[in-house]
Short mmCIF file of C-alpha atoms in Angstrom, two decimals:
data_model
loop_
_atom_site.label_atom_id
_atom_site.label_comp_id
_atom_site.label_asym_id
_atom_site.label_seq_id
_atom_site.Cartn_x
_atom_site.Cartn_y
_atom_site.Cartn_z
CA UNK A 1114 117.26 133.25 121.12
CA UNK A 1115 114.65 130.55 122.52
CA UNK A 1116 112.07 133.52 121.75
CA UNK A 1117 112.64 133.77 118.12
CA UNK A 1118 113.09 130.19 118.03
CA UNK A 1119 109.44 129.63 119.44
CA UNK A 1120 107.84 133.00 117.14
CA UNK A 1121 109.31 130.57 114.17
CA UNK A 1122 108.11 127.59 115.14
CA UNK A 1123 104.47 129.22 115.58
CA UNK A 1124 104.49 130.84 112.75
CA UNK A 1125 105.56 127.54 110.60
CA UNK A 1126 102.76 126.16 112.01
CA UNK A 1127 100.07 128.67 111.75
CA UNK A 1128 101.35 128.39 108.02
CA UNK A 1129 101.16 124.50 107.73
CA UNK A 1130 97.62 124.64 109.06
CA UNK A 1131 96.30 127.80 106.61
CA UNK A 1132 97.87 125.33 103.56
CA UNK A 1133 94.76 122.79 104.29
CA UNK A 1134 90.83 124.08 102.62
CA UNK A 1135 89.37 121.37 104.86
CA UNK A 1136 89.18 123.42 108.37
CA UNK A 1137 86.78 125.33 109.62
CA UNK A 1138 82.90 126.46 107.95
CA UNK A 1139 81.27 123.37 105.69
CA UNK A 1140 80.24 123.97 102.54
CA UNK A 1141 76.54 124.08 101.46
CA UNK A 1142 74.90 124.43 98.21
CA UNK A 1143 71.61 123.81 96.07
CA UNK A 1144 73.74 121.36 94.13
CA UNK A 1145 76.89 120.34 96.82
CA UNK A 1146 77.94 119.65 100.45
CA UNK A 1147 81.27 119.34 101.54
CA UNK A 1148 81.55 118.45 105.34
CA UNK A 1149 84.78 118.37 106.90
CA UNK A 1150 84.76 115.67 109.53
CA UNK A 1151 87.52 115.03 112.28
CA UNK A 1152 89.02 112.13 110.79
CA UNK A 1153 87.61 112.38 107.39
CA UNK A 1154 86.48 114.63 104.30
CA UNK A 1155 82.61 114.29 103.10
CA UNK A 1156 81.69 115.13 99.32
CA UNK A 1157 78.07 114.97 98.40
CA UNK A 1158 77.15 115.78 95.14
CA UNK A 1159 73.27 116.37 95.00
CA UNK A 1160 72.41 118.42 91.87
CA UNK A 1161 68.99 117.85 89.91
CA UNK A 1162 70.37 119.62 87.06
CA UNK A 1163 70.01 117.18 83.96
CA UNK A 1164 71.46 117.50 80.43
CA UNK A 1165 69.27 117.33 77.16
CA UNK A 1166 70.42 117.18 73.52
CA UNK A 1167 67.96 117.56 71.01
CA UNK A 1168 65.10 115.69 72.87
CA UNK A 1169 67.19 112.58 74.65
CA UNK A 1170 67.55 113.38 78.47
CA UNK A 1171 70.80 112.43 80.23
CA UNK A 1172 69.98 112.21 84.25
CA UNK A 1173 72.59 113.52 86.77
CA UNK A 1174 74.55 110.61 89.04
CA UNK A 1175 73.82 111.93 92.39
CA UNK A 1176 76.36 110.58 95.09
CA UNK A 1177 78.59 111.24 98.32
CA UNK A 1178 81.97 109.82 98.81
CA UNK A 1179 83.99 110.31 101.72
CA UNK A 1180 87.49 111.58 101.21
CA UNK A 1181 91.02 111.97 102.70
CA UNK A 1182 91.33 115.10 105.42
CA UNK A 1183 94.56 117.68 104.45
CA UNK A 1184 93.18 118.83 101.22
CA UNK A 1185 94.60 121.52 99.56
CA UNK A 1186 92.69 122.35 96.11
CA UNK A 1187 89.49 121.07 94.59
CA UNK A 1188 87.24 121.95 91.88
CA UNK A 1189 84.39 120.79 89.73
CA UNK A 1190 83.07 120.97 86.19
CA UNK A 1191 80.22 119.35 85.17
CA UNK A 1192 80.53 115.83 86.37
CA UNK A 1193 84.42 115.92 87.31
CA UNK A 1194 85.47 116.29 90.35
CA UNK A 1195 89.29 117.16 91.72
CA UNK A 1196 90.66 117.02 94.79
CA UNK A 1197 93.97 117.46 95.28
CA UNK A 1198 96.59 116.95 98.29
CA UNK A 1199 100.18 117.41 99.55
CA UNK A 1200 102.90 116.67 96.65
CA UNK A 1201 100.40 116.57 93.68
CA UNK A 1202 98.43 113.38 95.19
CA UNK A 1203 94.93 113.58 92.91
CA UNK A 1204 91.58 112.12 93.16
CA UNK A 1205 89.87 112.94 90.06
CA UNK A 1206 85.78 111.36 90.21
CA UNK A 1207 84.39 111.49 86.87
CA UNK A 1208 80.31 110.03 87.29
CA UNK A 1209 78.80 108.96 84.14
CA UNK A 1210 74.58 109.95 83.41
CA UNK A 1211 72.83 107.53 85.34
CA UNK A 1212 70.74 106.27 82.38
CA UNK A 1213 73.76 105.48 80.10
CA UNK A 1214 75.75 103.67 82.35
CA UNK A 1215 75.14 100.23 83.88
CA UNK A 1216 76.48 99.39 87.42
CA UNK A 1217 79.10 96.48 87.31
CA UNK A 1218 80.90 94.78 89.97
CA UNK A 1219 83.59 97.09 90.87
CA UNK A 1220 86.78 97.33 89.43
CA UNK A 1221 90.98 98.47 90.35
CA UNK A 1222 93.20 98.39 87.16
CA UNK A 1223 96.13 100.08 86.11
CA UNK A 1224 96.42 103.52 84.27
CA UNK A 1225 98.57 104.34 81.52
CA UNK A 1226 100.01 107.71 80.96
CA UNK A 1227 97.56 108.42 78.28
CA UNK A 1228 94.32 108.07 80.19
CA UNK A 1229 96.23 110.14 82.92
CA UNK A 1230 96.72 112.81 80.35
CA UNK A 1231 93.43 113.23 79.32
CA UNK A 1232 91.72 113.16 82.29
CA UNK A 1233 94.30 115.39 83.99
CA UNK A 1234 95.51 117.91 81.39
CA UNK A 1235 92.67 120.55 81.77
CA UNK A 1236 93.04 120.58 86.02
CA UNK A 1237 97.19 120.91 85.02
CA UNK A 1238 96.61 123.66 82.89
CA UNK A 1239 93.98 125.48 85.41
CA UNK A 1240 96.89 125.24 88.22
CA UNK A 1241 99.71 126.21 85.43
CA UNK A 1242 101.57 122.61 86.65
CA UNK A 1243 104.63 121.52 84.25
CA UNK A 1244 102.98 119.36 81.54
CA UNK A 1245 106.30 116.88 82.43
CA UNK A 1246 105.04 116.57 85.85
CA UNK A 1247 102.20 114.92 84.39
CA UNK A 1248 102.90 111.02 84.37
CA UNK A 1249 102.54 107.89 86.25
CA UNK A 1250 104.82 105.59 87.27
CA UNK A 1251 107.18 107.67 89.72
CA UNK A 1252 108.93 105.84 92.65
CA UNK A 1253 106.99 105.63 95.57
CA UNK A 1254 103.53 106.58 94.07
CA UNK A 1255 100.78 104.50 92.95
CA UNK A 1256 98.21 105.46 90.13
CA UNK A 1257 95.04 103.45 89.72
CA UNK A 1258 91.58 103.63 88.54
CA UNK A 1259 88.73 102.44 90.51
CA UNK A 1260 85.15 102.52 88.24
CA UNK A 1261 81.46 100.55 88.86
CA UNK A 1262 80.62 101.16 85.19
CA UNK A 1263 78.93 104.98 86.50
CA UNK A 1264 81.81 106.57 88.77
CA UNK A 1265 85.43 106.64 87.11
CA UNK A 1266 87.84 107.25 90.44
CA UNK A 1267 91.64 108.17 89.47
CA UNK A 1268 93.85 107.85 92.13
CA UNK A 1269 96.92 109.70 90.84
CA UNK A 1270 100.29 110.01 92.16
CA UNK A 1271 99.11 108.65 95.54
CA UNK A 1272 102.33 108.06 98.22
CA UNK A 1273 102.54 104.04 98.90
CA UNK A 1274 102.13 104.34 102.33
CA UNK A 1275 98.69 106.50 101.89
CA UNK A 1276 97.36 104.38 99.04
CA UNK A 1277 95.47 102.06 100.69
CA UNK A 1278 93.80 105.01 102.54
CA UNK A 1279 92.64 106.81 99.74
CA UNK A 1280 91.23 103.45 98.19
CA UNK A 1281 89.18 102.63 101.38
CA UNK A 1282 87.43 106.05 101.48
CA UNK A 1283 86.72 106.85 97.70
CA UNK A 1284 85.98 103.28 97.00
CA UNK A 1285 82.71 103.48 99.68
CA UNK A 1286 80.99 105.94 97.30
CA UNK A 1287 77.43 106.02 97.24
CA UNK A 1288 74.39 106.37 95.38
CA UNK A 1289 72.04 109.27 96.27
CA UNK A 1290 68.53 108.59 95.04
#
């Protein structure tokens, strides 16, 4: 019996650790790191790869931000970034073209379940969530936005006791240029 009790409890484990993306071989591309550091996450976003319409340029916001460790999904399109953790917890980084955005001192407000919704819905649909599921204002979990005027940082659905975490990382993004 205290055989298959100990093959369990290693093989709960080895399946606990396999949930987390953030072990192992960093992640390097032309346009993207992603270092995974003992205590923390690093993100650095580094493309050169401007937008144009008709003949106005729009110049990429380059920058690294260091995030939570225990990740468990992330993507990017264009200039939005996802990263998701245990029990839905999101940080969504949307950064604005560098020459139509002005730095301001840095802001924390609250976010309504509209703004959630649109920034949200098309990383809810990619992961085939429950559109209900989508909403703020659930017991224990904080939603807030962080922005400078460039960066737009939605902490979503973050547990109380890890909010103040989250906010301390994301909120020491940088500027690459």
């Amino acid at each position: 019996m205290k055989k298959v009790f100990l093959l369990l409890m290693q093989a709960i484990l080895l399946t606990a650790s396999c949930a987390r993306i953030d072990r192992g071989q960093n992640i390097h591309a032309d346009f993207m790191d992603f270092v995974y550091l003992e205590d923390h996450n690093q993100f650095v976003y580094k493309s050169r790869v401007n937008a144009v319409a008709d003949t106005e340029f729009f110049l990429t916001t380059r920058f690294r931000v260091n995030l939570p460790k225990n990740l468990k999904n992330w993507q990017s399109s264009g200039n939005v970034f996802v990263f998701e953790y245990d029990k839905k917890q999101i940080i969504y980084i949307q950064a604005a073209y560098k020459n139509k955005s002005q730095l301001r001192k840095p802001t924390i407000r609250d976010v309504d379940n509209q703004e959630i919704d649109e920034r949200l819905s098309p990383y809810w649909n990619e992961r085939k969530y429950h559109k209900n599921t989508l909403k703020g204002g659930q017991a224990g979990r904080v939603s807030k936005v962080y922005s400078d005027g460039r960066v737009v940082v939605l902490l979503y659905n973050v547990k109380q006791e890890n909010f103040d975490h989250f906010l301390s990382l994301t909120s020491g993004l940088t500027y690459l240029d």
